[in-house]
Amino acid sequence: MERVLGTPALFATAYGNVGSSIYYALGLTAVYALGLTPLVFVVAGIIFAATAATYAEGTVRYPEAGGSSSFARHAFNEIVSFGAAWAQLLVYVVTVAASAFFVPHYLSIFWEPLKENPWDIVGGVIVIIVLVALNVVGVQEAAKLSVTLAVLDLATQVLLVAVGFFLVLSPETLVDNIHWGVAPTWSNFAISIPIAMLAYTGVETVSNLAEEARDPARTVPSAYKLVAAAVFAIYFTLPLVALSALPVQEINGELTTKLALPPEEGGYANDPILGVVENLGLTGLTLDAAEIYVGILAATILFIATNAGVIGASRITYSMATYRQLPERFRRLHPRFKTPTLTLVLFAGIAPILVILPGDVNFVGTLYSFGATLSFTIAHASLVMLRATKPERDSLFRARPNLRLGGIDWPLFAIFGGLATGISFLVIVVQNAATRWVGIGWLVIGFVVYAVYRRVRVKAPLAETVKAPPAFGPALALEYRRLIVPVIAGQPSDDAMDVACRLAAEKGSRIVALSVIEVPLDRHLSERQVELEAHANRELDEAVAIGDSYGVRVVGRLDRARSAGQSIVAEAAARDAEIIVIGSPRQRLTSSQAAVFGKTVDYVLKHAPCRVLVTASVAS
Amino acid sequence: MSFYRWAVVVFSLVFVGIGIALLVRTAAEGGGVVGFLLGGLFIALGVGRLSLERKRHGS
């Protein structure tokens, strides 16, 4: 990942995840929606837009990893937060399973049996084992490669749509594909909407990266808007091409599309995008080249999406253990590899393998929807609750549309999103027996473990937020791993950064360089201050460069607040920092510096939740 | 121009392109309400978003 996470990096990473799911979601949705597949993607896309708006506002409010779990902690209590996190963990487990399961399907261009059971199961299991092993030994993800592939993926999908529009698109066929109430039946149509949400796997990616973003108040909403636009451009148009190329027709006495049929019946449910390519009307060498290109690209992107799921599962489990929702052993690092081995093996290895062992792609799809719709519903409900109970007159970002009633700005997007995802969750529970029992079983096991662990080990009420102390080994007892350095123009700030880098010399330590723009009360916090922002960004770039020279990872964070001191203290608390290193000049201050640093150092010393080290520059 | 504005312009143009392609394709097939409606909506979306962006930044 590039060192500064701005809108481009957040967008590319999020689309890398969201865009990968079309490679399996199209076929899974077509199984239920048949000729209504394009309409179903439109409906699911509108729900996605509402969900993205909720995540954007929630993440700007609380720029920390966790997504719905974090929102629920602030809006409700730790039990609801656990429910959201546990559902999200299920989503990661199924994401790993689905992505890995479809890698062999796209590689079947080289060896046909990979498209079907049992070889796709074998291939998927191998993919999972390889990625878990790589993550256990701690191989770094080639982030730049992932971002490049995400861009290539979007470009390829746009190209497919463009070629499809000119070669096969037929509005008449799309209308003829629809047989209301017959193909699909109304119940299949109802279940197809939550299943289509599978296409939007990865909406929480931006939230999870928010801690690393320099200016979340600006970059997070922009990234979400762009992902929504990209999703709109592809997910509303590719199904039009797919259903034109593979129309609904009578096959073996049933109205269906080859997009929905398994490979043994001559269909493309297991590799829908390859099916689209094969039926675009291309021939000869062009078709061969297009198939090989799409097959390799899809397999690579799904491989990377599997890895993102593996990392997501380990991160959320670590976070849950940090909040004492799961036993401490889940965040314990391997003494040699320094990775959460137990978590990786259990939740990113064994659980996804169990999900793909039956070899049923529809089960994988519905199980994903079970976890995702539950997690999204909690996210929407949390945002509505936050607006009602913790209204921020000074909010940095407020999604729209809203309805002002009784002094509260009710978020219509969250209310609509919550109702839609809630109903979708109920549809999945009612209509699919296997998913119902596995999903409910997952929740029951989770809540039982949570309740027993809380009562017996933590000895704390279930609803109370309890944070575990930092997980230090004996060798790290005197090391600092999370440091905050407020930055401002001038030598004292650079000196503080030098000192912090020396303290953070231990591998794995991270410094957050924080630049606060103090906004006077007569201006709104979200108002653009171009010059001050540019200046703050330059200071943050310099801080990152100082970190680079020491080999220490520095994350730049730009915040807007009424008081710099309050912002620094809040950032230290949110990040669980162990020390704040703050520079203070010895020489006489200019009036503008005194206004910020004098009172700021004083405030931080009085209110910081951790140690504070004030460094004084040599007088000049 | 920031990445965000640049991306908004690109996506708007993509929507207009999709809309035009839909209209052309529908006309080539001898017409159809769905094709014309979808094409018109895509063009309206692209043009609308572009106009909004121009208004917001006054350029």
GROMACS .gro file of C-alpha atoms in nm, chain A residues 215-443:
model
  229
  215ASP     CA    1  -0.771   1.278   0.599
  216PRO     CA    2  -1.069   1.044   0.652
  217ALA     CA    3  -1.321   1.328   0.665
  218ARG     CA    4  -1.248   1.398   0.298
  219THR     CA    5  -1.111   1.076   0.152
  220VAL     CA    6  -1.354   0.820   0.298
  221PRO     CA    7  -1.676   0.975   0.158
  222SER     CA    8  -1.504   1.041  -0.178
  223ALA     CA    9  -1.381   0.682  -0.199
  224TYR     CA   10  -1.728   0.546  -0.118
  225LYS     CA   11  -1.892   0.770  -0.380
  226LEU     CA   12  -1.647   0.654  -0.646
  227VAL     CA   13  -1.693   0.287  -0.557
  228ALA     CA   14  -2.070   0.339  -0.584
  229ALA     CA   15  -2.023   0.500  -0.928
  230ALA     CA   16  -1.795   0.219  -1.049
  231VAL     CA   17  -2.038  -0.039  -0.917
  232PHE     CA   18  -2.322   0.141  -1.092
  233ALA     CA   19  -2.129   0.149  -1.420
  234ILE     CA   20  -2.041  -0.221  -1.416
  235TYR     CA   21  -2.298  -0.405  -1.210
  236PHE     CA   22  -2.594  -0.242  -1.384
  237THR     CA   23  -2.458  -0.300  -1.733
  238LEU     CA   24  -2.268  -0.630  -1.731
  239PRO     CA   25  -2.585  -0.829  -1.644
  240LEU     CA   26  -2.759  -0.662  -1.942
  241VAL     CA   27  -2.484  -0.796  -2.169
  242ALA     CA   28  -2.482  -1.135  -1.995
  243LEU     CA   29  -2.858  -1.188  -2.028
  244SER     CA   30  -2.847  -1.074  -2.392
  245ALA     CA   31  -2.567  -1.320  -2.469
  246LEU     CA   32  -2.719  -1.601  -2.263
  247PRO     CA   33  -3.097  -1.545  -2.283
  248VAL     CA   34  -3.368  -1.728  -2.092
  249GLN     CA   35  -3.489  -2.021  -2.301
  250GLU     CA   36  -3.650  -2.359  -2.252
  251ILE     CA   37  -3.379  -2.611  -2.163
  252ASN     CA   38  -3.484  -2.964  -2.068
  253GLY     CA   39  -3.842  -2.845  -2.030
  254GLU     CA   40  -3.755  -2.558  -1.797
  255LEU     CA   41  -3.729  -2.187  -1.856
  256THR     CA   42  -3.373  -2.098  -1.760
  257THR     CA   43  -3.051  -1.937  -1.879
  258LYS     CA   44  -2.716  -2.106  -1.929
  259LEU     CA   45  -2.581  -1.849  -1.683
  260ALA     CA   46  -2.774  -2.034  -1.412
  261LEU     CA   47  -2.691  -2.391  -1.512
  262PRO     CA   48  -2.400  -2.593  -1.370
  263PRO     CA   49  -2.119  -2.696  -1.608
  264GLU     CA   50  -2.238  -3.060  -1.623
  265GLU     CA   51  -2.556  -2.928  -1.788
  266GLY     CA   52  -2.360  -2.711  -2.031
  267GLY     CA   53  -2.402  -2.392  -1.826
  268TYR     CA   54  -2.177  -2.124  -1.684
  269ALA     CA   55  -2.293  -2.083  -1.323
  270ASN     CA   56  -1.940  -2.165  -1.205
  271ASP     CA   57  -1.760  -1.922  -1.439
  272PRO     CA   58  -2.021  -1.667  -1.552
  273ILE     CA   59  -1.781  -1.408  -1.693
  274LEU     CA   60  -1.608  -1.673  -1.906
  275GLY     CA   61  -1.957  -1.771  -2.023
  276VAL     CA   62  -2.023  -1.412  -2.128
  277VAL     CA   63  -1.692  -1.397  -2.317
  278GLU     CA   64  -1.764  -1.727  -2.495
  279ASN     CA   65  -2.103  -1.598  -2.610
  280LEU     CA   66  -2.005  -1.248  -2.721
  281GLY     CA   67  -1.983  -1.363  -3.080
  282LEU     CA   68  -1.603  -1.358  -3.089
  283THR     CA   69  -1.436  -1.634  -3.291
  284GLY     CA   70  -1.099  -1.798  -3.359
  285LEU     CA   71  -0.783  -1.652  -3.212
  286THR     CA   72  -0.962  -1.347  -3.067
  287LEU     CA   73  -1.191  -1.572  -2.862
  288ASP     CA   74  -0.900  -1.789  -2.741
  289ALA     CA   75  -0.700  -1.483  -2.639
  290ALA     CA   76  -1.001  -1.323  -2.466
  291GLU     CA   77  -1.077  -1.643  -2.273
  292ILE     CA   78  -0.719  -1.690  -2.156
  293TYR     CA   79  -0.689  -1.323  -2.056
  294VAL     CA   80  -1.018  -1.317  -1.864
  295GLY     CA   81  -0.951  -1.660  -1.707
  296ILE     CA   82  -0.609  -1.561  -1.576
  297LEU     CA   83  -0.720  -1.213  -1.465
  298ALA     CA   84  -1.027  -1.351  -1.285
  299ALA     CA   85  -0.827  -1.626  -1.111
  300THR     CA   86  -0.561  -1.376  -1.000
  301ILE     CA   87  -0.815  -1.125  -0.872
  302LEU     CA   88  -1.006  -1.398  -0.687
  303PHE     CA   89  -0.678  -1.521  -0.537
  304ILE     CA   90  -0.609  -1.169  -0.407
  305ALA     CA   91  -0.969  -1.138  -0.284
  306THR     CA   92  -0.922  -1.466  -0.094
  307ASN     CA   93  -0.613  -1.319   0.066
  308ALA     CA   94  -0.804  -1.002   0.158
  309GLY     CA   95  -1.062  -1.228   0.328
  310VAL     CA   96  -0.787  -1.415   0.515
  311ILE     CA   97  -0.640  -1.086   0.640
  312GLY     CA   98  -0.988  -0.951   0.721
  313ALA     CA   99  -1.075  -1.259   0.928
  314SER     CA  100  -0.752  -1.236   1.127
  315ARG     CA  101  -0.790  -0.860   1.182
  316ILE     CA  102  -1.147  -0.871   1.305
  317THR     CA  103  -1.070  -1.164   1.535
  318TYR     CA  104  -0.773  -0.971   1.677
  319SER     CA  105  -0.997  -0.670   1.729
  320MET     CA  106  -1.262  -0.886   1.901
  321ALA     CA  107  -1.002  -1.031   2.137
  322THR     CA  108  -0.876  -0.680   2.209
  323TYR     CA  109  -1.227  -0.583   2.324
  324ARG     CA  110  -1.253  -0.902   2.528
  325GLN     CA  111  -1.522  -1.048   2.301
  326LEU     CA  112  -1.307  -1.354   2.232
  327PRO     CA  113  -1.041  -1.525   2.446
  328GLU     CA  114  -0.697  -1.368   2.464
  329ARG     CA  115  -0.537  -1.657   2.276
  330PHE     CA  116  -0.694  -1.531   1.951
  331ARG     CA  117  -0.468  -1.228   1.947
  332ARG     CA  118  -0.157  -1.406   2.067
  333LEU     CA  119   0.118  -1.390   1.808
  334HIS     CA  120   0.339  -1.679   1.706
  335PRO     CA  121   0.673  -1.633   1.887
  336ARG     CA  122   0.874  -1.670   1.567
  337PHE     CA  123   0.652  -1.541   1.287
  338LYS     CA  124   0.471  -1.272   1.492
  339THR     CA  125   0.138  -1.358   1.327
  340PRO     CA  126  -0.193  -1.469   1.486
  341THR     CA  127  -0.150  -1.834   1.391
  342LEU     CA  128  -0.451  -1.979   1.574
  343THR     CA  129  -0.688  -1.724   1.420
  344LEU     CA  130  -0.550  -1.779   1.072
  345VAL     CA  131  -0.572  -2.156   1.091
  346LEU     CA  132  -0.918  -2.166   1.251
  347PHE     CA  133  -1.113  -1.883   1.087
  348ALA     CA  134  -0.926  -1.836   0.759
  349GLY     CA  135  -0.835  -2.202   0.707
  350ILE     CA  136  -1.053  -2.469   0.867
  351ALA     CA  137  -1.386  -2.277   0.865
  352PRO     CA  138  -1.376  -2.177   0.494
  353ILE     CA  139  -1.268  -2.530   0.398
  354LEU     CA  140  -1.572  -2.667   0.584
  355VAL     CA  141  -1.793  -2.425   0.390
  356ILE     CA  142  -1.670  -2.539   0.047
  357LEU     CA  143  -1.651  -2.912   0.126
  358PRO     CA  144  -2.015  -2.978   0.023
  359GLY     CA  145  -1.921  -2.827  -0.315
  360ASP     CA  146  -2.248  -2.632  -0.332
  361VAL     CA  147  -2.204  -2.281  -0.473
  362ASN     CA  148  -2.560  -2.179  -0.382
  363PHE     CA  149  -2.503  -2.264  -0.015
  364VAL     CA  150  -2.189  -2.047  -0.018
  365GLY     CA  151  -2.389  -1.758  -0.168
  366THR     CA  152  -2.680  -1.772   0.075
  367LEU     CA  153  -2.451  -1.813   0.377
  368TYR     CA  154  -2.263  -1.500   0.273
  369SER     CA  155  -2.591  -1.309   0.247
  370PHE     CA  156  -2.694  -1.431   0.594
  371GLY     CA  157  -2.384  -1.274   0.754
  372ALA     CA  158  -2.370  -0.964   0.534
  373THR     CA  159  -2.736  -0.863   0.570
  374LEU     CA  160  -2.718  -0.905   0.948
  375SER     CA  161  -2.400  -0.700   0.970
  376PHE     CA  162  -2.539  -0.426   0.740
  377THR     CA  163  -2.866  -0.409   0.934
  378ILE     CA  164  -2.675  -0.351   1.257
  379ALA     CA  165  -2.465  -0.082   1.083
  380HIS     CA  166  -2.777   0.103   0.963
  381ALA     CA  167  -2.951   0.071   1.301
  382SER     CA  168  -2.638   0.201   1.474
  383LEU     CA  169  -2.623   0.510   1.254
  384VAL     CA  170  -2.990   0.588   1.316
  385MET     CA  171  -2.927   0.548   1.690
  386LEU     CA  172  -2.616   0.768   1.678
  387ARG     CA  173  -2.807   1.044   1.499
  388ALA     CA  174  -3.079   1.025   1.766
  389THR     CA  175  -2.864   0.997   2.077
  390LYS     CA  176  -2.532   1.157   1.986
  391PRO     CA  177  -2.612   1.428   1.734
  392GLU     CA  178  -2.300   1.610   1.618
  393ARG     CA  179  -2.381   1.967   1.525
  394ASP     CA  180  -2.021   1.994   1.414
  395SER     CA  181  -2.005   1.675   1.211
  396LEU     CA  182  -1.731   1.660   0.948
  397PHE     CA  183  -1.949   1.463   0.708
  398ARG     CA  184  -2.319   1.396   0.699
  399ALA     CA  185  -2.461   1.164   0.435
  400ARG     CA  186  -2.791   1.249   0.265
  401PRO     CA  187  -3.091   1.243   0.235
  402ASN     CA  188  -3.216   1.334   0.582
  403LEU     CA  189  -3.547   1.434   0.735
  404ARG     CA  190  -3.550   1.683   1.021
  405LEU     CA  191  -3.813   1.580   1.272
  406GLY     CA  192  -3.832   1.655   1.643
  407GLY     CA  193  -3.494   1.826   1.635
  408ILE     CA  194  -3.321   1.521   1.489
  409ASP     CA  195  -3.186   1.477   1.137
  410TRP     CA  196  -3.318   1.127   1.065
  411PRO     CA  197  -3.095   0.954   0.807
  412LEU     CA  198  -3.343   0.837   0.542
  413PHE     CA  199  -3.071   0.637   0.362
  414ALA     CA  200  -2.995   0.439   0.680
  415ILE     CA  201  -3.362   0.383   0.757
  416PHE     CA  202  -3.423   0.258   0.403
  417GLY     CA  203  -3.101   0.052   0.403
  418GLY     CA  204  -3.180  -0.098   0.744
  419LEU     CA  205  -3.531  -0.199   0.642
  420ALA     CA  206  -3.409  -0.345   0.312
  421THR     CA  207  -3.120  -0.544   0.460
  422GLY     CA  208  -3.334  -0.651   0.757
  423ILE     CA  209  -3.607  -0.785   0.529
  424SER     CA  210  -3.340  -0.952   0.312
  425PHE     CA  211  -3.201  -1.123   0.623
  426LEU     CA  212  -3.546  -1.255   0.712
  427VAL     CA  213  -3.600  -1.380   0.355
  428ILE     CA  214  -3.274  -1.579   0.372
  429VAL     CA  215  -3.364  -1.721   0.714
  430VAL     CA  216  -3.715  -1.821   0.610
  431GLN     CA  217  -3.643  -1.957   0.264
  432ASN     CA  218  -3.321  -2.151   0.292
  433ALA     CA  219  -3.316  -2.433   0.548
  434ALA     CA  220  -2.946  -2.527   0.523
  435THR     CA  221  -2.832  -2.166   0.552
  436ARG     CA  222  -3.083  -2.099   0.830
  437TRP     CA  223  -2.946  -2.374   1.053
  438VAL     CA  224  -2.580  -2.320   0.976
  439GLY     CA  225  -2.616  -1.941   1.017
  440ILE     CA  226  -2.818  -1.958   1.337
  441GLY     CA  227  -2.583  -2.229   1.465
  442TRP     CA  228  -2.290  -1.994   1.401
  443LEU     CA  229  -2.462  -1.715   1.598
   0.00000   0.00000   0.00000
